[in-house]
Amino acid sequence: MKTFYLKEKFWSWTDDFYVTDDRGQACYQVKGSFFKWAKEFTLLDLANRPVARVKNHLLSFLPRFTIELANGQRFLLEKKLSWWRARYEVAGLGLKVKGDLLAMNFTLTKYGQEIAKVKQEWFKMTHSYRVKVHDDQYSSLVLALVIAIEYVKDSQISRKA
């Protein structure tokens, strides 16, 4: 099992930040697009190679993202219509997101088996998350999902302000 920490910068034009491990060492870098209509994020390894890309779809009723991994696999993350809780589905993978997405405390399961747990750390100056991934083969996918869901949550908060 691996534990990652995502901590956004307090203020940034481009949404760039590092993903660290449980010892505080940088594992990945997240680079967000600046002047693009459809927001994009790239998850880079320490050698500056892309391991995942997250692309927002502008022309959809509810938030949708294409996630492309370095191995060429592509997935669609869609927010589903729900009255009480935020719900997301990862098309084609058998992944389900369960828990309190508004508070960013949720688990990712694949065919009923938990593969990751995400928990927002409160009482910090910026949004900070602890992500526990049970199987390393899902690390880049899980981090890309967290980046996309956090972007949706952040966008909804800024629209209400």
XYZ file of N, CA and C in Angstrom:
483
model
N 0.844 -1.177 0.000
C 0.000 0.000 0.000
C 0.890 1.242 0.000
N 0.497 2.240 -0.802
C 1.221 3.505 -0.853
C 0.310 4.626 -0.382
N 0.912 5.584 0.305
C 0.172 6.762 0.749
C 0.750 7.982 0.068
N -0.130 8.780 -0.518
C 0.252 10.016 -1.190
C -0.457 11.185 -0.530
N 0.164 12.351 -0.638
C -0.438 13.582 -0.129
C -0.487 14.603 -1.251
N -1.667 15.146 -1.486
C -1.849 16.214 -2.462
C -2.121 17.478 -1.676
N -1.326 18.488 -1.923
C -1.511 19.759 -1.227
C -1.383 20.867 -2.258
N -2.505 21.525 -2.526
C -2.493 22.608 -3.496
C -1.796 23.825 -2.914
N -1.264 24.651 -3.801
C -0.665 25.905 -3.366
C -1.768 26.853 -2.910
N -1.407 27.765 -2.018
C -2.380 28.733 -1.519
C -2.896 29.605 -2.652
N -2.002 30.005 -3.556
C -2.402 30.827 -4.693
C -1.501 30.508 -5.865
N -2.109 30.265 -7.014
C -1.328 29.949 -8.206
C -2.165 30.226 -9.441
N -1.542 30.754 -10.477
C -2.243 30.986 -11.744
C -2.533 29.683 -12.462
N -1.677 28.702 -12.300
C -1.735 27.517 -13.154
C -2.122 26.226 -12.444
N -2.395 26.222 -11.171
C -2.744 25.000 -10.439
C -1.624 23.972 -10.463
N -0.375 24.404 -10.317
C 0.766 23.494 -10.256
C 1.064 23.161 -8.794
N 1.306 21.886 -8.510
C 1.682 21.479 -7.156
C 2.326 20.099 -7.215
N 2.888 19.657 -6.096
C 3.550 18.354 -6.012
C 2.697 17.369 -5.224
N 2.838 16.110 -5.568
C 2.262 15.006 -4.811
C 3.428 14.380 -4.069
N 3.287 14.223 -2.751
C 4.382 13.685 -1.940
C 3.990 12.329 -1.351
N 5.004 11.610 -0.858
C 4.739 10.340 -0.190
C 4.631 10.576 1.314
N 4.538 9.493 2.086
C 4.361 9.633 3.534
C 5.609 10.138 4.252
N 6.746 10.228 3.555
C 7.960 10.808 4.138
C 8.141 12.267 3.724
N 7.200 12.792 2.931
C 7.283 14.175 2.474
C 8.112 14.363 1.216
N 8.532 13.262 0.593
C 9.324 13.322 -0.636
C 8.404 13.459 -1.844
N 8.777 14.322 -2.780
C 7.983 14.502 -3.997
C 7.977 13.212 -4.814
N 6.798 12.804 -5.283
C 6.637 11.613 -6.132
C 6.198 11.998 -7.533
N 5.321 12.979 -7.596
C 4.761 13.443 -8.860
C 4.616 14.951 -8.803
N 4.482 15.538 -9.983
C 4.152 16.954 -10.086
C 2.865 17.060 -10.898
N 1.987 17.964 -10.488
C 0.750 18.226 -11.217
C 0.883 19.591 -11.857
N 0.661 19.643 -13.168
C 0.692 20.915 -13.896
C -0.689 21.143 -14.485
N -1.272 22.290 -14.142
C -2.578 22.657 -14.677
C -2.429 23.645 -15.815
N -3.345 23.578 -16.772
C -3.298 24.504 -17.908
C -3.661 25.909 -17.435
N -3.211 26.895 -18.193
C -3.450 28.279 -17.800
C -4.484 28.938 -18.698
N -4.173 29.165 -19.941
C -5.097 29.844 -20.844
C -5.790 28.863 -21.781
N -6.574 27.967 -21.237
C -7.338 27.031 -22.054
C -8.787 27.069 -21.593
N -9.703 26.975 -22.538
C -11.124 26.951 -22.173
C -11.452 25.687 -21.408
N -11.001 24.559 -21.919
C -11.214 23.289 -21.231
C -9.976 23.015 -20.374
N -10.169 22.983 -19.075
C -9.059 22.809 -18.142
C -8.404 21.445 -18.337
N -7.074 21.421 -18.279
C -6.294 20.188 -18.376
C -5.292 20.133 -17.236
N -5.054 18.926 -16.761
C -4.016 18.681 -15.769
C -3.133 17.560 -16.292
N -1.835 17.679 -16.047
C -0.895 16.621 -16.404
C -0.184 16.182 -15.135
N -0.199 14.879 -14.880
C 0.510 14.289 -13.754
C 1.839 13.788 -14.290
N 2.945 14.348 -13.774
C 4.291 14.026 -14.255
C 5.066 13.269 -13.188
N 5.911 12.330 -13.625
C 6.807 11.684 -12.669
C 8.000 12.607 -12.422
N 8.940 12.181 -11.600
C 10.065 13.050 -11.244
C 11.040 13.267 -12.394
N 10.954 12.434 -13.439
C 11.778 12.632 -14.635
C 11.052 13.525 -15.647
N 9.955 14.130 -15.215
C 9.156 15.061 -16.023
C 8.446 14.373 -17.196
N 8.170 13.065 -17.048
C 7.419 12.323 -18.071
C 5.954 12.251 -17.647
N 5.030 12.488 -18.579
C 3.605 12.403 -18.226
C 3.194 10.969 -17.894
N 2.513 10.792 -16.776
C 1.969 9.477 -16.419
C 0.452 9.468 -16.547
N -0.170 10.660 -16.536
C -1.622 10.757 -16.730
C -1.979 12.177 -17.153
N -3.017 12.260 -17.989
C -3.576 13.554 -18.387
C -5.060 13.553 -18.049
N -5.519 14.662 -17.509
C -6.923 14.838 -17.151
C -7.448 16.008 -17.967
N -8.464 15.749 -18.796
C -9.021 16.799 -19.657
C -10.501 16.976 -19.368
N -10.887 18.210 -19.094
C -12.274 18.553 -18.819
C -13.041 18.699 -20.133
N -14.254 18.158 -20.183
C -15.132 18.341 -21.342
C -16.014 19.551 -21.067
N -15.957 20.545 -21.918
C -16.750 21.755 -21.708
C -18.224 21.576 -22.031
N -18.523 20.899 -23.106
C -19.897 20.824 -23.591
C -20.630 19.616 -23.029
N -20.871 19.641 -21.725
C -21.650 18.581 -21.095
C -22.437 19.190 -19.942
N -23.603 18.622 -19.688
C -24.484 19.132 -18.641
C -23.842 18.995 -17.260
N -23.302 17.828 -16.980
C -22.592 17.576 -15.724
C -21.110 17.395 -16.034
N -20.232 17.636 -15.063
C -18.789 17.523 -15.314
C -18.385 16.143 -15.847
N -17.531 16.174 -16.875
C -16.975 14.963 -17.486
C -15.504 15.206 -17.763
N -14.706 14.168 -17.565
C -13.269 14.251 -17.801
C -12.805 13.010 -18.546
N -11.880 13.210 -19.463
C -11.171 12.090 -20.064
C -9.850 11.968 -19.323
N -9.551 10.765 -18.873
C -8.281 10.492 -18.199
C -7.498 9.545 -19.092
N -6.310 9.982 -19.480
C -5.457 9.162 -20.341
C -4.176 8.847 -19.586
N -3.887 7.555 -19.442
C -2.680 7.120 -18.745
C -1.534 6.977 -19.739
N -0.316 6.930 -19.226
C 0.880 6.842 -20.075
C 0.887 5.581 -20.936
N 0.237 4.520 -20.476
C 0.205 3.270 -21.247
C -0.838 3.299 -22.365
N -1.519 4.440 -22.541
C -2.490 4.587 -23.617
C -3.927 4.314 -23.219
N -4.152 3.783 -22.029
C -5.521 3.540 -21.574
C -6.243 4.866 -21.375
N -7.517 4.902 -21.799
C -8.341 6.106 -21.642
C -9.614 5.737 -20.901
N -10.016 6.630 -19.997
C -11.216 6.408 -19.205
C -12.035 7.685 -19.179
N -13.310 7.526 -18.936
C -14.202 8.667 -18.834
C -14.726 8.741 -17.409
N -14.485 9.857 -16.740
C -15.018 10.112 -15.404
C -16.208 11.037 -15.573
N -17.374 10.606 -15.094
C -18.585 11.405 -15.230
C -19.231 11.617 -13.873
N -19.641 12.855 -13.636
C -20.445 13.132 -12.454
C -21.875 12.769 -12.811
N -22.547 12.044 -11.940
C -23.911 11.591 -12.182
C -24.896 12.474 -11.428
N -26.088 12.571 -11.976
C -27.137 13.361 -11.347
C -27.582 12.678 -10.064
N -27.569 13.423 -8.975
C -27.961 12.897 -7.672
C -28.473 14.054 -6.828
N -29.546 13.820 -6.110
C -30.138 14.895 -5.308
C -29.383 15.138 -4.012
N -28.873 14.100 -3.385
C -28.335 14.258 -2.031
C -26.815 14.253 -1.957
N -26.174 13.471 -2.762
C -24.718 13.351 -2.675
C -24.102 13.397 -4.063
N -22.857 13.848 -4.109
C -22.129 13.823 -5.381
C -21.814 12.370 -5.723
N -22.026 12.000 -6.982
C -21.747 10.636 -7.442
C -20.925 10.699 -8.713
N -19.943 9.826 -8.811
C -19.095 9.745 -9.998
C -19.012 8.301 -10.461
N -18.801 8.151 -11.758
C -18.633 6.826 -12.338
C -17.450 6.870 -13.298
N -16.644 5.818 -13.270
C -15.532 5.695 -14.205
C -15.941 4.644 -15.229
N -16.278 5.111 -16.422
C -16.800 4.222 -17.461
C -15.734 3.234 -17.929
N -16.141 1.973 -18.042
C -15.286 0.951 -18.621
C -14.303 0.295 -17.682
N -14.324 0.651 -16.422
C -13.335 0.087 -15.495
C -13.948 -0.718 -14.363
N -15.231 -0.587 -14.160
C -15.848 -1.234 -13.016
C -15.523 -0.530 -11.717
N -15.083 0.729 -11.801
C -14.745 1.503 -10.598
C -15.949 2.278 -10.102
N -16.128 2.285 -8.797
C -17.184 3.080 -8.181
C -16.570 3.959 -7.111
N -17.114 5.149 -6.998
C -16.679 6.105 -5.988
C -17.776 6.147 -4.939
N -17.435 5.796 -3.691
C -18.425 5.757 -2.617
C -17.954 6.618 -1.461
N -18.900 7.313 -0.836
C -18.572 8.104 0.337
C -19.089 9.512 0.213
N -18.526 10.393 0.989
C -18.946 11.788 1.032
C -18.008 12.609 0.160
N -18.403 12.822 -1.091
C -17.548 13.547 -2.024
C -17.493 15.033 -1.723
N -18.540 15.578 -1.117
C -18.506 16.998 -0.768
C -17.432 17.264 0.276
N -17.249 16.334 1.190
C -16.206 16.464 2.206
C -14.900 15.827 1.736
N -14.897 15.274 0.515
C -13.723 14.616 -0.069
C -13.204 13.481 0.817
N -14.120 12.701 1.350
C -13.790 11.479 2.078
C -14.510 10.346 1.366
N -13.775 9.552 0.591
C -14.425 8.511 -0.182
C -13.468 7.367 -0.468
N -14.041 6.267 -0.924
C -13.249 5.110 -1.330
C -13.530 4.816 -2.802
N -12.559 4.228 -3.448
C -12.709 3.741 -4.817
C -12.707 2.226 -4.741
N -13.722 1.626 -5.326
C -13.796 0.175 -5.328
C -13.851 -0.329 -6.764
N -13.318 -1.518 -6.956
C -13.395 -2.193 -8.253
C -14.011 -3.555 -8.002
N -15.203 -3.751 -8.552
C -15.962 -4.983 -8.355
C -16.073 -5.330 -6.866
N -16.354 -4.313 -6.054
C -16.564 -4.499 -4.625
C -15.302 -4.507 -3.782
N -14.136 -4.547 -4.391
C -12.859 -4.574 -3.670
C -12.295 -3.159 -3.565
N -12.001 -2.708 -2.360
C -11.449 -1.360 -2.178
C -10.043 -1.282 -2.762
N -9.818 -0.278 -3.632
C -8.478 -0.095 -4.196
C -7.818 1.182 -3.693
N -8.625 2.127 -3.175
C -8.033 3.369 -2.665
C -8.994 4.052 -1.705
N -8.401 4.853 -0.833
C -9.180 5.633 0.131
C -8.643 7.062 0.102
N -9.555 8.032 0.007
C -9.187 9.445 -0.072
C -9.811 10.165 1.111
N -9.006 10.977 1.776
C -9.501 11.725 2.938
C -8.935 13.130 2.898
N -9.828 14.109 2.971
C -9.368 15.492 3.034
C -8.865 15.770 4.442
N -7.720 16.434 4.512
C -7.162 16.827 5.803
C -7.624 18.252 6.088
N -8.340 18.411 7.167
C -8.915 19.704 7.525
C -7.921 20.531 8.333
N -8.268 21.763 8.556
C -7.473 22.709 9.350
C -6.114 22.984 8.719
N -6.100 23.072 7.406
C -4.899 23.443 6.655
C -5.220 24.717 5.887
N -4.203 25.476 5.500
C -4.410 26.713 4.740
C -4.912 26.431 3.324
N -4.544 25.303 2.763
C -4.950 24.948 1.403
C -5.623 23.580 1.436
N -6.235 23.198 0.331
C -6.836 21.875 0.250
C -5.729 20.828 0.272
N -5.831 19.899 1.203
C -4.839 18.836 1.358
C -5.570 17.505 1.471
N -5.020 16.492 0.806
C -5.661 15.180 0.781
C -4.649 14.081 1.038
N -5.098 13.066 1.780
C -4.311 11.851 1.966
C -4.964 10.775 1.101
N -4.178 10.159 0.247
C -4.681 9.150 -0.687
C -3.923 7.854 -0.431
N -4.636 6.830 0.012
C -4.028 5.512 0.230
C -4.444 4.606 -0.920
N -3.446 4.107 -1.640
C -3.692 3.223 -2.781
C -3.204 1.828 -2.402
N -4.107 0.850 -2.457
C -3.770 -0.510 -2.025
C -2.916 -1.269 -3.034
N -3.050 -0.949 -4.313
C -2.301 -1.640 -5.366
C -1.631 -0.576 -6.228
N -0.299 -0.617 -6.300
C 0.466 0.430 -6.985
C 0.096 0.596 -8.461
N -0.442 -0.442 -9.096
C -0.816 -0.315 -10.509
C -1.919 0.721 -10.722
N -2.646 1.078 -9.667
C -3.719 2.062 -9.772
C -3.298 3.464 -9.342
N -2.053 3.652 -8.929
C -1.624 4.940 -8.362
C -1.905 6.124 -9.272
N -1.441 6.085 -10.512
C -1.621 7.244 -11.391
C -3.089 7.467 -11.725
N -3.859 6.407 -11.897
C -5.289 6.546 -12.165
C -6.007 7.180 -10.978
N -5.736 6.684 -9.779
C -6.390 7.214 -8.579
C -6.035 8.685 -8.378
N -4.768 9.039 -8.532
C -4.371 10.441 -8.374
C -5.055 11.323 -9.418
N -5.173 10.846 -10.647
C -5.866 11.610 -11.694
C -7.341 11.804 -11.340
N -7.983 10.779 -10.798
C -9.382 10.896 -10.378
C -9.545 11.925 -9.271
N -8.648 11.903 -8.298
C -8.717 12.866 -7.192
C -8.540 14.290 -7.720
N -7.612 14.489 -8.645
C -7.380 15.816 -9.229
C -8.648 16.309 -9.927
N -9.299 15.439 -10.698
C -10.516 15.825 -11.417
C -11.657 16.150 -10.457
N -11.886 15.296 -9.465
C -12.982 15.515 -8.516
C -12.736 16.776 -7.700
N -11.494 17.019 -7.293
C -11.160 18.245 -6.558
C -11.407 19.471 -7.427
N -11.087 19.389 -8.709
C -11.316 20.521 -9.614
C -12.811 20.845 -9.702
N -13.656 19.821 -9.804
C -15.107 20.039 -9.850
C -15.575 20.695 -8.561
N -15.126 20.159 -7.436
C -15.529 20.709 -6.136
C -15.083 22.160 -6.012
N -13.853 22.445 -6.378
C -13.306 23.799 -6.306
C -14.065 24.761 -7.223
N -14.412 24.312 -8.418
C -15.152 25.141 -9.374
C -16.536 25.480 -8.848
N -17.191 24.509 -8.216
C -18.523 24.752 -7.672
C -18.475 25.738 -6.515
N -17.443 25.659 -5.697
C -17.298 26.596 -4.581
C -17.052 28.002 -5.104
N -16.186 28.149 -6.109
C -15.867 29.484 -6.626
C -17.059 30.105 -7.354
N -17.942 29.294 -7.953
C -19.142 29.832 -8.601
C -20.138 30.362 -7.590
N -20.162 29.761 -6.392
C -21.104 30.195 -5.358
C -20.632 31.448 -4.641
N -19.328 31.707 -4.695
C -18.768 32.856 -3.960
C -19.099 34.168 -4.637
